mmCIF file of N, CA and C in Angstrom:
data_model
loop_
_atom_site.group_PDB
_atom_site.id
_atom_site.type_symbol
_atom_site.label_atom_id
_atom_site.label_comp_id
_atom_site.label_asym_id
_atom_site.label_seq_id
_atom_site.Cartn_x
_atom_site.Cartn_y
_atom_site.Cartn_z
ATOM 1 N N PHE Q 1 22.425 -35.569 24.062
ATOM 2 C CA PHE Q 1 22.706 -33.979 23.246
ATOM 3 C C PHE Q 1 21.784 -33.641 22.270
ATOM 4 N N LEU Q 2 20.812 -34.385 21.179
ATOM 5 C CA LEU Q 2 20.366 -33.888 20.532
ATOM 6 C C LEU Q 2 19.103 -33.378 21.366
ATOM 7 N N ALA Q 3 18.871 -33.702 22.426
ATOM 8 C CA ALA Q 3 17.621 -33.361 22.870
ATOM 9 C C ALA Q 3 17.723 -31.473 23.752
ATOM 10 N N ALA Q 4 19.149 -31.482 23.980
ATOM 11 C CA ALA Q 4 19.792 -30.709 24.801
ATOM 12 C C ALA Q 4 19.609 -29.333 23.528
ATOM 13 N N VAL Q 5 20.255 -29.328 22.609
ATOM 14 C CA VAL Q 5 20.187 -28.921 21.557
ATOM 15 C C VAL Q 5 19.230 -28.449 21.007
ATOM 16 N N LEU Q 6 18.110 -29.070 20.734
ATOM 17 C CA LEU Q 6 16.559 -28.808 20.512
ATOM 18 C C LEU Q 6 15.963 -27.679 21.741
ATOM 19 N N THR Q 7 16.109 -28.272 22.416
ATOM 20 C CA THR Q 7 15.908 -27.092 23.696
ATOM 21 C C THR Q 7 16.370 -25.982 24.017
ATOM 22 N N VAL Q 8 17.804 -25.757 23.666
ATOM 23 C CA VAL Q 8 18.177 -24.321 23.806
ATOM 24 C C VAL Q 8 17.929 -23.718 22.422
ATOM 25 N N ILE Q 9 17.620 -24.670 21.365
ATOM 26 C CA ILE Q 9 16.771 -23.785 20.331
ATOM 27 C C ILE Q 9 15.891 -22.797 20.059
ATOM 28 N N VAL Q 10 14.719 -23.645 20.776
ATOM 29 C CA VAL Q 10 12.950 -23.737 20.901
ATOM 30 C C VAL Q 10 13.406 -22.284 22.202
ATOM 31 N N LEU Q 11 14.072 -22.149 23.495
ATOM 32 C CA LEU Q 11 13.971 -21.732 24.444
ATOM 33 C C LEU Q 11 14.791 -20.176 23.776
ATOM 34 N N SER Q 12 15.672 -20.566 22.901
ATOM 35 C CA SER Q 12 16.468 -19.432 22.632
ATOM 36 C C SER Q 12 15.903 -18.181 21.049
ATOM 37 N N GLY Q 13 14.756 -19.047 20.642
ATOM 38 C CA GLY Q 13 14.492 -18.569 19.641
ATOM 39 C C GLY Q 13 13.428 -17.395 19.827
ATOM 40 N N ARG Q 14 12.680 -16.974 18.775
ATOM 41 C CA ARG Q 14 11.604 -15.811 18.603
ATOM 42 C C ARG Q 14 10.799 -16.725 17.500
ATOM 43 N N PRO Q 15 9.257 -16.555 18.022
ATOM 44 C CA PRO Q 15 8.270 -17.368 17.304
ATOM 45 C C PRO Q 15 7.993 -16.531 15.877
ATOM 46 N N VAL Q 16 7.501 -16.872 15.056
ATOM 47 C CA VAL Q 16 7.479 -15.957 13.584
ATOM 48 C C VAL Q 16 6.417 -14.974 13.394
ATOM 49 N N TYR Q 17 5.356 -15.417 14.624
ATOM 50 C CA TYR Q 17 4.286 -14.546 14.864
ATOM 51 C C TYR Q 17 4.494 -13.587 15.393
ATOM 52 N N SER Q 18 5.505 -12.979 16.041
ATOM 53 C CA SER Q 18 5.730 -11.893 16.524
ATOM 54 C C SER Q 18 6.126 -10.944 15.816
ATOM 55 N N ASN Q 19 6.295 -11.634 14.277
ATOM 56 C CA ASN Q 19 7.024 -10.114 13.412
ATOM 57 C C ASN Q 19 5.567 -9.505 13.273
ATOM 58 N N PRO Q 20 5.930 -8.200 13.262
ATOM 59 C CA PRO Q 20 4.641 -7.278 12.406
ATOM 60 C C PRO Q 20 4.193 -7.460 11.139
ATOM 61 N N LEU Q 21 4.759 -7.941 9.918
ATOM 62 C CA LEU Q 21 4.555 -7.887 9.092
ATOM 63 C C LEU Q 21 4.121 -9.441 8.491
ATOM 64 N N TYR Q 22 3.765 -10.514 9.480
ATOM 65 C CA TYR Q 22 3.178 -11.556 9.779
ATOM 66 C C TYR Q 22 2.035 -11.700 9.692
ATOM 67 N N SER Q 23 1.200 -12.267 8.822
ATOM 68 C CA SER Q 23 -0.106 -12.167 9.480
ATOM 69 C C SER Q 23 -0.492 -13.747 8.934
ATOM 70 N N VAL Q 24 -1.961 -14.330 9.705
ATOM 71 C CA VAL Q 24 -2.818 -15.370 9.239
ATOM 72 C C VAL Q 24 -2.857 -15.492 7.662
ATOM 73 N N ALA Q 25 -2.858 -16.275 7.461
ATOM 74 C CA ALA Q 25 -3.352 -16.513 5.959
ATOM 75 C C ALA Q 25 -4.846 -16.175 6.060
ATOM 76 N N GLN Q 26 -5.487 -15.161 5.067
ATOM 77 C CA GLN Q 26 -6.835 -15.194 5.476
ATOM 78 C C GLN Q 26 -7.536 -15.421 3.818
ATOM 79 N N ASN Q 27 -6.595 -16.052 2.828
ATOM 80 C CA ASN Q 27 -7.832 -16.253 1.560
ATOM 81 C C ASN Q 27 -6.143 -17.515 0.836
ATOM 82 N N GLU Q 28 -7.076 -17.859 -0.392
ATOM 83 C CA GLU Q 28 -5.948 -18.914 -0.911
ATOM 84 C C GLU Q 28 -4.387 -17.985 -1.428
ATOM 85 N N TYR Q 29 -4.593 -16.898 -1.603
ATOM 86 C CA TYR Q 29 -3.259 -16.122 -2.092
ATOM 87 C C TYR Q 29 -2.317 -15.937 -0.872
ATOM 88 N N HIS Q 30 -2.966 -16.029 0.329
ATOM 89 C CA HIS Q 30 -1.897 -15.839 1.737
ATOM 90 C C HIS Q 30 -1.010 -14.360 1.867
ATOM 91 N N VAL Q 31 -2.178 -13.274 1.388
ATOM 92 C CA VAL Q 31 -2.440 -12.061 1.879
ATOM 93 C C VAL Q 31 -3.506 -11.660 2.446
ATOM 94 N N PRO Q 32 -2.868 -10.713 2.443
ATOM 95 C CA PRO Q 32 -4.482 -9.870 3.920
ATOM 96 C C PRO Q 32 -5.728 -9.863 2.987
ATOM 97 N N ASP Q 33 -6.679 -9.927 3.468
ATOM 98 C CA ASP Q 33 -7.572 -9.746 2.847
ATOM 99 C C ASP Q 33 -8.076 -7.981 2.304
ATOM 100 N N SER Q 34 -7.412 -7.430 2.650
ATOM 101 C CA SER Q 34 -7.638 -6.324 2.339
ATOM 102 C C SER Q 34 -6.778 -5.487 1.222
ATOM 103 N N VAL Q 35 -5.797 -6.100 0.880
ATOM 104 C CA VAL Q 35 -5.044 -6.326 -0.135
ATOM 105 C C VAL Q 35 -5.791 -6.652 -1.622
ATOM 106 N N VAL Q 36 -6.105 -7.985 -1.466
ATOM 107 C CA VAL Q 36 -6.957 -8.052 -2.514
ATOM 108 C C VAL Q 36 -8.053 -7.178 -2.596
ATOM 109 N N HIS Q 37 -9.150 -6.986 -1.497
ATOM 110 C CA HIS Q 37 -9.920 -5.980 -1.937
ATOM 111 C C HIS Q 37 -9.644 -4.451 -3.061
ATOM 112 N N ILE Q 38 -9.037 -4.322 -1.934
ATOM 113 C CA ILE Q 38 -8.224 -3.017 -2.459
ATOM 114 C C ILE Q 38 -7.522 -3.048 -4.036
ATOM 115 N N CYS Q 39 -6.764 -4.055 -4.251
ATOM 116 C CA CYS Q 39 -5.942 -4.509 -5.749
ATOM 117 C C CYS Q 39 -7.267 -4.933 -6.875
ATOM 118 N N ASP Q 40 -8.104 -5.728 -6.296
ATOM 119 C CA ASP Q 40 -9.452 -5.573 -7.225
ATOM 120 C C ASP Q 40 -10.430 -4.689 -7.703
ATOM 121 N N ALA Q 41 -10.664 -3.662 -6.593
ATOM 122 C CA ALA Q 41 -11.291 -2.330 -6.692
ATOM 123 C C ALA Q 41 -10.600 -1.534 -7.857
ATOM 124 N N ILE Q 42 -9.206 -1.156 -7.626
ATOM 125 C CA ILE Q 42 -8.532 -0.121 -8.231
ATOM 126 C C ILE Q 42 -7.901 -0.858 -9.598
ATOM 127 N N ARG Q 43 -8.077 -1.953 -10.471
ATOM 128 C CA ARG Q 43 -7.553 -2.696 -11.411
ATOM 129 C C ARG Q 43 -8.622 -2.003 -12.431
ATOM 130 N N TYR Q 44 -7.852 -2.029 -13.314
ATOM 131 C CA TYR Q 44 -8.169 -1.271 -14.595
ATOM 132 C C TYR Q 44 -8.157 -1.970 -15.902
ATOM 133 N N GLU Q 45 -8.971 -2.422 -16.716
ATOM 134 C CA GLU Q 45 -8.770 -3.785 -17.432
ATOM 135 C C GLU Q 45 -7.973 -3.335 -19.002
ATOM 136 N N GLY Q 46 -7.085 -3.509 -19.292
ATOM 137 C CA GLY Q 46 -6.290 -3.607 -20.142
ATOM 138 C C GLY Q 46 -5.108 -2.740 -20.213
ATOM 139 N N ARG Q 47 -4.863 -2.720 -18.970
ATOM 140 C CA ARG Q 47 -3.402 -1.808 -18.441
ATOM 141 C C ARG Q 47 -3.344 -2.164 -16.770
ATOM 142 N N GLU Q 48 -1.963 -1.861 -16.479
ATOM 143 C CA GLU Q 48 -1.422 -1.871 -15.238
ATOM 144 C C GLU Q 48 -1.719 -0.401 -14.767
ATOM 145 N N VAL Q 49 -2.436 -0.121 -13.363
ATOM 146 C CA VAL Q 49 -2.059 0.781 -12.341
ATOM 147 C C VAL Q 49 -1.059 1.068 -11.630
ATOM 148 N N LYS Q 50 -0.811 2.453 -11.226
ATOM 149 C CA LYS Q 50 0.265 2.805 -10.578
ATOM 150 C C LYS Q 50 -0.251 3.372 -9.017
ATOM 151 N N ALA Q 51 -0.153 2.750 -7.721
ATOM 152 C CA ALA Q 51 -0.832 3.066 -6.512
ATOM 153 C C ALA Q 51 0.299 3.266 -5.692
ATOM 154 N N ALA Q 52 0.213 4.094 -4.806
ATOM 155 C CA ALA Q 52 1.285 4.050 -3.174
ATOM 156 C C ALA Q 52 -0.185 3.593 -2.501
ATOM 157 N N PHE Q 53 1.047 2.299 -1.896
ATOM 158 C CA PHE Q 53 0.966 1.782 -0.635
ATOM 159 C C PHE Q 53 1.101 2.289 0.710
ATOM 160 N N PRO Q 54 0.603 1.690 1.422
ATOM 161 C CA PRO Q 54 1.514 1.871 3.060
ATOM 162 C C PRO Q 54 1.932 0.575 3.118
ATOM 163 N N TYR Q 55 3.138 0.854 4.513
ATOM 164 C CA TYR Q 55 4.191 0.098 4.494
ATOM 165 C C TYR Q 55 3.746 -1.310 4.579
ATOM 166 N N GLU Q 56 2.463 -1.314 5.403
ATOM 167 C CA GLU Q 56 2.063 -3.074 5.712
ATOM 168 C C GLU Q 56 1.162 -3.691 4.501
ATOM 169 N N MET Q 57 1.454 -3.102 3.599
ATOM 170 C CA MET Q 57 1.017 -3.517 2.528
ATOM 171 C C MET Q 57 1.792 -4.048 1.244
ATOM 172 N N LEU Q 58 2.868 -3.119 1.443
ATOM 173 C CA LEU Q 58 4.386 -3.386 0.675
ATOM 174 C C LEU Q 58 4.420 -4.760 0.069
ATOM 175 N N LEU Q 59 4.639 -5.640 1.210
ATOM 176 C CA LEU Q 59 5.017 -7.218 0.782
ATOM 177 C C LEU Q 59 4.128 -8.077 0.048
ATOM 178 N N TYR Q 60 2.774 -7.067 -0.079
ATOM 179 C CA TYR Q 60 1.709 -8.271 -0.537
ATOM 180 C C TYR Q 60 1.079 -7.944 -2.012
ATOM 181 N N VAL Q 61 1.363 -6.422 -2.646
ATOM 182 C CA VAL Q 61 0.373 -6.169 -3.213
ATOM 183 C C VAL Q 61 1.205 -6.684 -4.672
ATOM 184 N N ARG Q 62 2.125 -6.882 -5.364
ATOM 185 C CA ARG Q 62 2.920 -7.745 -6.203
ATOM 186 C C ARG Q 62 3.012 -8.744 -6.079
ATOM 187 N N GLN Q 63 2.772 -9.314 -4.950
ATOM 188 C CA GLN Q 63 2.329 -11.136 -4.699
ATOM 189 C C GLN Q 63 1.260 -11.001 -5.434
ATOM 190 N N TYR Q 64 0.021 -10.546 -5.225
ATOM 191 C CA TYR Q 64 -1.286 -10.709 -5.237
ATOM 192 C C TYR Q 64 -1.637 -10.408 -7.310
ATOM 193 N N SER Q 65 -0.954 -9.304 -7.471
ATOM 194 C CA SER Q 65 -1.398 -8.749 -8.609
ATOM 195 C C SER Q 65 -0.078 -8.198 -9.354
ATOM 196 N N PRO Q 66 -0.212 -8.763 -10.011
ATOM 197 C CA PRO Q 66 0.657 -7.704 -11.456
ATOM 198 C C PRO Q 66 0.427 -6.628 -11.828
ATOM 199 N N PHE Q 67 -0.650 -6.337 -12.468
ATOM 200 C CA PHE Q 67 -1.316 -5.351 -12.844
ATOM 201 C C PHE Q 67 -1.494 -4.088 -11.855
ATOM 202 N N VAL Q 68 -1.266 -3.977 -10.326
ATOM 203 C CA VAL Q 68 -1.090 -3.174 -9.832
ATOM 204 C C VAL Q 68 0.458 -2.675 -9.241
ATOM 205 N N CYS Q 69 1.161 -1.733 -9.718
ATOM 206 C CA CYS Q 69 2.350 -1.121 -9.709
ATOM 207 C C CYS Q 69 2.144 -0.149 -8.605
ATOM 208 N N MET Q 70 3.725 0.070 -8.342
ATOM 209 C CA MET Q 70 4.030 1.159 -7.234
ATOM 210 C C MET Q 70 4.892 1.868 -7.217
ATOM 211 N N PRO Q 71 4.645 3.520 -7.276
ATOM 212 C CA PRO Q 71 5.904 4.300 -7.360
ATOM 213 C C PRO Q 71 7.348 4.091 -6.927
ATOM 214 N N TYR Q 72 7.369 2.798 -6.049
ATOM 215 C CA TYR Q 72 8.398 2.622 -5.375
ATOM 216 C C TYR Q 72 8.889 1.292 -5.467
ATOM 217 N N GLY Q 73 10.304 1.063 -5.441
ATOM 218 C CA GLY Q 73 10.599 -0.090 -5.750
ATOM 219 C C GLY Q 73 10.848 -0.942 -4.309
ATOM 220 N N ARG Q 74 11.595 -2.454 -4.936
ATOM 221 C CA ARG Q 74 11.836 -3.106 -2.952
ATOM 222 C C ARG Q 74 12.669 -2.270 -2.142
ATOM 223 N N ASP Q 75 13.385 -1.451 -2.375
ATOM 224 C CA ASP Q 75 14.259 -0.927 -1.453
ATOM 225 C C ASP Q 75 13.347 -0.329 -0.483
ATOM 226 N N MET Q 76 12.266 -0.280 -0.808
ATOM 227 C CA MET Q 76 11.852 0.808 0.763
ATOM 228 C C MET Q 76 11.614 -0.058 1.653
ATOM 229 N N MET Q 77 11.810 -1.600 1.057
ATOM 230 C CA MET Q 77 12.149 -2.803 2.128
ATOM 231 C C MET Q 77 12.985 -2.440 3.099
ATOM 232 N N LEU Q 78 14.507 -1.554 2.485
ATOM 233 C CA LEU Q 78 15.383 -1.374 3.294
ATOM 234 C C LEU Q 78 15.834 -0.062 3.852
ATOM 235 N N GLY Q 79 14.590 0.574 3.815
ATOM 236 C CA GLY Q 79 14.730 1.836 4.566
ATOM 237 C C GLY Q 79 14.955 3.130 3.751
ATOM 238 N N ASP Q 80 14.846 2.795 2.318
ATOM 239 C CA ASP Q 80 15.247 3.816 1.384
ATOM 240 C C ASP Q 80 13.728 4.221 0.619
ATOM 241 N N PHE Q 81 13.354 5.460 1.759
ATOM 242 C CA PHE Q 81 12.148 6.035 1.509
ATOM 243 C C PHE Q 81 11.980 6.996 0.426
ATOM 244 N N ASN Q 82 10.853 7.083 -0.237
ATOM 245 C CA ASN Q 82 10.613 8.181 -1.167
ATOM 246 C C ASN Q 82 9.357 9.085 -0.881
ATOM 247 N N ASP Q 83 9.598 10.323 -1.326
ATOM 248 C CA ASP Q 83 8.892 11.335 -0.522
ATOM 249 C C ASP Q 83 7.252 11.196 -0.043
ATOM 250 N N LEU Q 84 6.839 10.029 -1.819
ATOM 251 C CA LEU Q 84 5.451 9.892 -1.873
ATOM 252 C C LEU Q 84 5.117 8.988 -0.596
ATOM 253 N N PHE Q 85 5.852 7.920 -0.390
ATOM 254 C CA PHE Q 85 5.724 6.497 0.538
ATOM 255 C C PHE Q 85 5.535 7.296 1.879
ATOM 256 N N SER Q 86 6.816 8.426 2.223
ATOM 257 C CA SER Q 86 7.076 8.990 3.370
ATOM 258 C C SER Q 86 6.195 10.180 3.992
ATOM 259 N N LEU Q 87 5.014 10.725 2.999
ATOM 260 C CA LEU Q 87 3.754 11.226 2.985
ATOM 261 C C LEU Q 87 2.458 10.509 3.544
ATOM 262 N N ILE Q 88 2.498 9.312 2.911
ATOM 263 C CA ILE Q 88 1.264 8.701 3.317
ATOM 264 C C ILE Q 88 1.362 7.673 4.726
ATOM 265 N N GLN Q 89 2.832 7.631 5.236
ATOM 266 C CA GLN Q 89 3.266 7.070 6.455
ATOM 267 C C GLN Q 89 2.646 7.871 7.318
ATOM 268 N N ARG Q 90 2.454 9.602 7.300
ATOM 269 C CA ARG Q 90 2.381 10.421 8.417
ATOM 270 C C ARG Q 90 1.052 10.398 8.853
ATOM 271 N N ASP Q 91 1.049 10.918 10.142
ATOM 272 C CA ASP Q 91 -0.927 10.827 10.700
ATOM 273 C C ASP Q 91 -1.339 11.949 10.094
ATOM 274 N N ARG Q 92 -0.893 13.067 9.379
ATOM 275 C CA ARG Q 92 -1.181 14.257 9.024
ATOM 276 C C ARG Q 92 -0.693 14.306 7.344
ATOM 277 N N ILE Q 93 -1.499 14.401 6.422
ATOM 278 C CA ILE Q 93 -1.301 14.138 4.998
ATOM 279 C C ILE Q 93 -2.094 15.321 4.295
ATOM 280 N N ASP Q 94 -1.196 16.262 3.729
ATOM 281 C CA ASP Q 94 -1.296 17.257 3.052
ATOM 282 C C ASP Q 94 -2.166 16.918 1.663
ATOM 283 N N ALA Q 95 -2.525 17.848 1.267
ATOM 284 C CA ALA Q 95 -3.676 17.226 0.284
ATOM 285 C C ALA Q 95 -2.809 17.803 -0.938
ATOM 286 N N LYS Q 96 -2.569 19.139 -0.989
ATOM 287 C CA LYS Q 96 -1.301 19.439 -1.933
ATOM 288 C C LYS Q 96 -0.168 19.135 -2.345
ATOM 289 N N GLU Q 97 0.451 18.503 -1.111
ATOM 290 C CA GLU Q 97 1.553 17.814 -1.253
ATOM 291 C C GLU Q 97 1.156 16.194 -1.672
ATOM 292 N N LEU Q 98 0.234 15.834 -1.176
ATOM 293 C CA LEU Q 98 0.063 14.071 -1.941
ATOM 294 C C LEU Q 98 -0.195 14.404 -3.556
ATOM 295 N N ALA Q 99 -1.227 15.724 -4.141
ATOM 296 C CA ALA Q 99 -1.085 15.681 -5.335
ATOM 297 C C ALA Q 99 0.252 16.355 -6.410
ATOM 298 N N GLU Q 100 0.754 16.685 -5.665
ATOM 299 C CA GLU Q 100 1.892 17.393 -6.513
ATOM 300 C C GLU Q 100 2.655 15.864 -6.384
ATOM 301 N N LEU Q 101 3.001 15.334 -5.572
ATOM 302 C CA LEU Q 101 3.927 13.818 -5.255
ATOM 303 C C LEU Q 101 3.538 12.198 -6.335
ATOM 304 N N MET Q 102 1.780 12.748 -6.241
ATOM 305 C CA MET Q 102 1.178 11.438 -7.255
ATOM 306 C C MET Q 102 1.640 11.882 -8.809
ATOM 307 N N ASN Q 103 1.010 13.475 -9.176
ATOM 308 C CA ASN Q 103 1.830 13.655 -10.143
ATOM 309 C C ASN Q 103 3.049 13.815 -10.764
ATOM 310 N N GLN Q 104 3.892 14.187 -10.271
ATOM 311 C CA GLN Q 104 5.626 13.798 -10.366
ATOM 312 C C GLN Q 104 5.629 12.423 -10.694
ATOM 313 N N GLN Q 105 5.223 11.229 -9.867
ATOM 314 C CA GLN Q 105 5.461 10.181 -9.902
ATOM 315 C C GLN Q 105 4.474 9.104 -10.849
ATOM 316 N N GLY Q 106 3.494 9.817 -11.234
ATOM 317 C CA GLY Q 106 2.608 9.140 -12.334
ATOM 318 C C GLY Q 106 1.711 7.668 -11.882
ATOM 319 N N CYS Q 107 1.263 8.379 -10.561
ATOM 320 C CA CYS Q 107 0.609 7.679 -9.445
ATOM 321 C C CYS Q 107 -0.770 7.723 -9.639
ATOM 322 N N HIS Q 108 -1.621 7.122 -9.729
ATOM 323 C CA HIS Q 108 -3.175 7.006 -10.353
ATOM 324 C C HIS Q 108 -3.725 7.145 -8.871
ATOM 325 N N TYR Q 109 -3.278 6.162 -7.698
ATOM 326 C CA TYR Q 109 -4.027 6.312 -6.883
ATOM 327 C C TYR Q 109 -3.171 6.590 -5.471
ATOM 328 N N ALA Q 110 -3.506 6.673 -4.563
ATOM 329 C CA ALA Q 110 -2.706 6.586 -3.258
ATOM 330 C C ALA Q 110 -3.831 6.049 -2.209
ATOM 331 N N VAL Q 111 -3.229 4.870 -1.260
ATOM 332 C CA VAL Q 111 -3.656 4.406 -0.118
ATOM 333 C C VAL Q 111 -3.717 4.264 1.019
ATOM 334 N N PHE Q 112 -4.161 4.823 1.879
ATOM 335 C CA PHE Q 112 -4.004 5.077 3.514
ATOM 336 C C PHE Q 112 -4.951 4.772 4.192
ATOM 337 N N ALA Q 113 -4.638 4.642 5.698
ATOM 338 C CA ALA Q 113 -5.366 4.322 6.765
ATOM 339 C C ALA Q 113 -6.562 5.337 7.055
ATOM 340 N N GLU Q 114 -7.802 5.116 7.277
ATOM 341 C CA GLU Q 114 -8.743 5.707 6.716
ATOM 342 C C GLU Q 114 -8.912 6.909 8.042
ATOM 343 N N LYS Q 115 -7.981 6.277 9.526
ATOM 344 C CA LYS Q 115 -8.144 7.534 10.851
ATOM 345 C C LYS Q 115 -6.782 8.494 9.897
ATOM 346 N N LYS Q 116 -6.462 8.354 8.945
ATOM 347 C CA LYS Q 116 -5.282 10.053 9.058
ATOM 348 C C LYS Q 116 -6.256 10.923 9.076
ATOM 349 N N GLU Q 117 -5.372 12.238 9.171
ATOM 350 C CA GLU Q 117 -5.988 13.529 9.206
ATOM 351 C C GLU Q 117 -5.453 14.019 7.917
ATOM 352 N N ILE Q 118 -6.387 14.273 7.069
ATOM 353 C CA ILE Q 118 -6.398 15.587 5.535
ATOM 354 C C ILE Q 118 -6.113 16.676 5.569
ATOM 355 N N LEU Q 119 -5.067 16.941 5.708
ATOM 356 C CA LEU Q 119 -4.935 18.861 5.741
ATOM 357 C C LEU Q 119 -5.625 19.360 4.220
ATOM 358 N N GLY Q 120 -6.664 19.708 4.135
ATOM 359 C CA GLY Q 120 -7.089 20.338 3.097
ATOM 360 C C GLY Q 120 -8.009 19.690 2.281
ATOM 361 N N GLU Q 121 -8.838 20.491 1.445
ATOM 362 C CA GLU Q 121 -9.716 19.746 0.441
ATOM 363 C C GLU Q 121 -9.063 18.533 -0.661
ATOM 364 N N PRO Q 122 -9.098 17.660 -0.490
ATOM 365 C CA PRO Q 122 -8.492 17.226 -1.695
ATOM 366 C C PRO Q 122 -9.005 16.829 -3.504
ATOM 367 N N GLN Q 123 -10.616 17.554 -3.237
ATOM 368 C CA GLN Q 123 -10.665 17.677 -4.709
ATOM 369 C C GLN Q 123 -10.424 19.244 -5.271
ATOM 370 N N ASP Q 124 -9.856 20.207 -4.381
ATOM 371 C CA ASP Q 124 -9.246 21.197 -4.949
ATOM 372 C C ASP Q 124 -7.936 21.005 -5.986
ATOM 373 N N PHE Q 125 -7.566 19.798 -5.433
ATOM 374 C CA PHE Q 125 -6.201 19.570 -6.159
ATOM 375 C C PHE Q 125 -6.161 18.022 -6.941
ATOM 376 N N ASP Q 126 -7.795 18.106 -7.504
ATOM 377 C CA ASP Q 126 -8.289 16.556 -8.384
ATOM 378 C C ASP Q 126 -7.857 15.753 -7.809
ATOM 379 N N LEU Q 127 -8.233 15.359 -6.362
ATOM 380 C CA LEU Q 127 -7.782 13.998 -6.026
ATOM 381 C C LEU Q 127 -9.566 13.876 -5.650
ATOM 382 N N LYS Q 128 -9.880 12.645 -6.122
ATOM 383 C CA LYS Q 128 -11.382 12.114 -5.760
ATOM 384 C C LYS Q 128 -11.027 11.030 -4.787
ATOM 385 N N LEU Q 129 -12.114 11.043 -3.956
ATOM 386 C CA LEU Q 129 -12.235 9.840 -2.825
ATOM 387 C C LEU Q 129 -12.971 8.655 -3.673
ATOM 388 N N PHE Q 130 -12.152 7.478 -4.206
ATOM 389 C CA PHE Q 130 -12.393 6.513 -4.983
ATOM 390 C C PHE Q 130 -13.514 5.703 -4.513
ATOM 391 N N ASP Q 131 -12.828 5.213 -3.087
ATOM 392 C CA ASP Q 131 -13.177 4.212 -2.400
ATOM 393 C C ASP Q 131 -12.943 4.115 -0.785
ATOM 394 N N THR Q 132 -13.509 4.062 0.361
ATOM 395 C CA THR Q 132 -13.044 3.033 1.383
ATOM 396 C C THR Q 132 -13.212 1.486 2.001
ATOM 397 N N ILE Q 133 -11.770 0.722 2.161
ATOM 398 C CA ILE Q 133 -12.165 -0.772 1.760
ATOM 399 C C ILE Q 133 -11.628 -0.938 3.117
ATOM 400 N N ASP Q 134 -11.744 -1.507 3.716
ATOM 401 C CA ASP Q 134 -11.712 -2.455 5.077
ATOM 402 C C ASP Q 134 -9.973 -1.490 6.197
ATOM 403 N N GLY Q 135 -11.053 -0.072 6.115
ATOM 404 C CA GLY Q 135 -10.317 0.570 6.918
ATOM 405 C C GLY Q 135 -9.394 1.688 6.386
ATOM 406 N N TYR Q 136 -9.347 1.408 4.716
ATOM 407 C CA TYR Q 136 -8.393 2.432 4.293
ATOM 408 C C TYR Q 136 -9.158 3.097 3.371
ATOM 409 N N VAL Q 137 -8.616 4.116 2.801
ATOM 410 C CA VAL Q 137 -9.067 4.968 2.002
ATOM 411 C C VAL Q 137 -8.157 5.032 0.379
ATOM 412 N N ILE Q 138 -9.005 5.495 -0.790
ATOM 413 C CA ILE Q 138 -8.112 5.346 -1.841
ATOM 414 C C ILE Q 138 -8.412 6.912 -2.593
ATOM 415 N N TYR Q 139 -7.635 7.352 -2.767
ATOM 416 C CA TYR Q 139 -7.896 8.794 -3.590
ATOM 417 C C TYR Q 139 -7.213 8.363 -5.039
ATOM 418 N N GLN Q 140 -7.997 8.629 -6.369
ATOM 419 C CA GLN Q 140 -7.709 8.567 -7.440
ATOM 420 C C GLN Q 140 -7.209 9.629 -8.124
ATOM 421 N N ASN Q 141 -6.084 9.875 -8.399
ATOM 422 C CA ASN Q 141 -5.853 11.354 -9.612
ATOM 423 C C ASN Q 141 -6.459 11.299 -10.663
ATOM 424 N N LEU Q 142 -7.048 12.709 -10.500
ATOM 425 C CA LEU Q 142 -7.853 12.576 -11.908
ATOM 426 C C LEU Q 142 -6.802 13.476 -13.098
ATOM 427 N N ASN Q 143 -5.728 13.970 -12.583
ATOM 428 C CA ASN Q 143 -4.895 14.493 -13.653
ATOM 429 C C ASN Q 143 -3.920 13.285 -14.541
ATOM 430 N N LEU Q 144 -4.501 12.067 -14.093
ATOM 431 C CA LEU Q 144 -3.980 11.085 -14.811
ATOM 432 C C LEU Q 144 -5.070 10.285 -15.359
ATOM 433 N N PRO Q 145 -5.298 10.562 -16.095
ATOM 434 C CA PRO Q 145 -6.440 9.622 -16.694
ATOM 435 C C PRO Q 145 -5.989 7.965 -17.026
ATOM 436 N N LEU Q 146 -6.623 7.076 -16.840
ATOM 437 C CA LEU Q 146 -6.561 5.610 -16.880
ATOM 438 C C LEU Q 146 -6.765 5.069 -18.511
ATOM 439 N N GLU Q 147 -7.421 5.548 -19.172
ATOM 440 C CA GLU Q 147 -8.237 5.501 -20.732
ATOM 441 C C GLU Q 147 -6.619 6.141 -21.234
ATOM 442 N N TYR Q 148 -6.407 5.354 -22.461
ATOM 443 C CA TYR Q 148 -4.727 5.506 -22.903
ATOM 444 C C TYR Q 148 -5.415 6.679 -24.094
#
């Protein structure tokens, strides 16, 4: 009977590896290397920074660094998206709208895939290309200085 039950469980289950949010551990923190590299790059000694991250990084940022905050909470995983998050998920990102939303939400950085098209010139809206890391671009909002 036990063998039959175990066989049914094995045949009817789904492997955890098929979940799109699952990734094989790449480091001792068990978070993707891109998250580690980006969080380390934007960290500012002596204070927290606020950064908008894409969906695939949401689960890992706070797990890795308590110094990097996001302008949205855990409700994002439940589909309660805010405007800034929705914008960085698009294939085409309007630079003016990005700057406005970052200013409204007190966001120092925006992180999104390098392959996304940016409409307009980010520097015209006080957004500076901070860095490109592991296939992601990081824009810094120059309207929110990191110094106190």
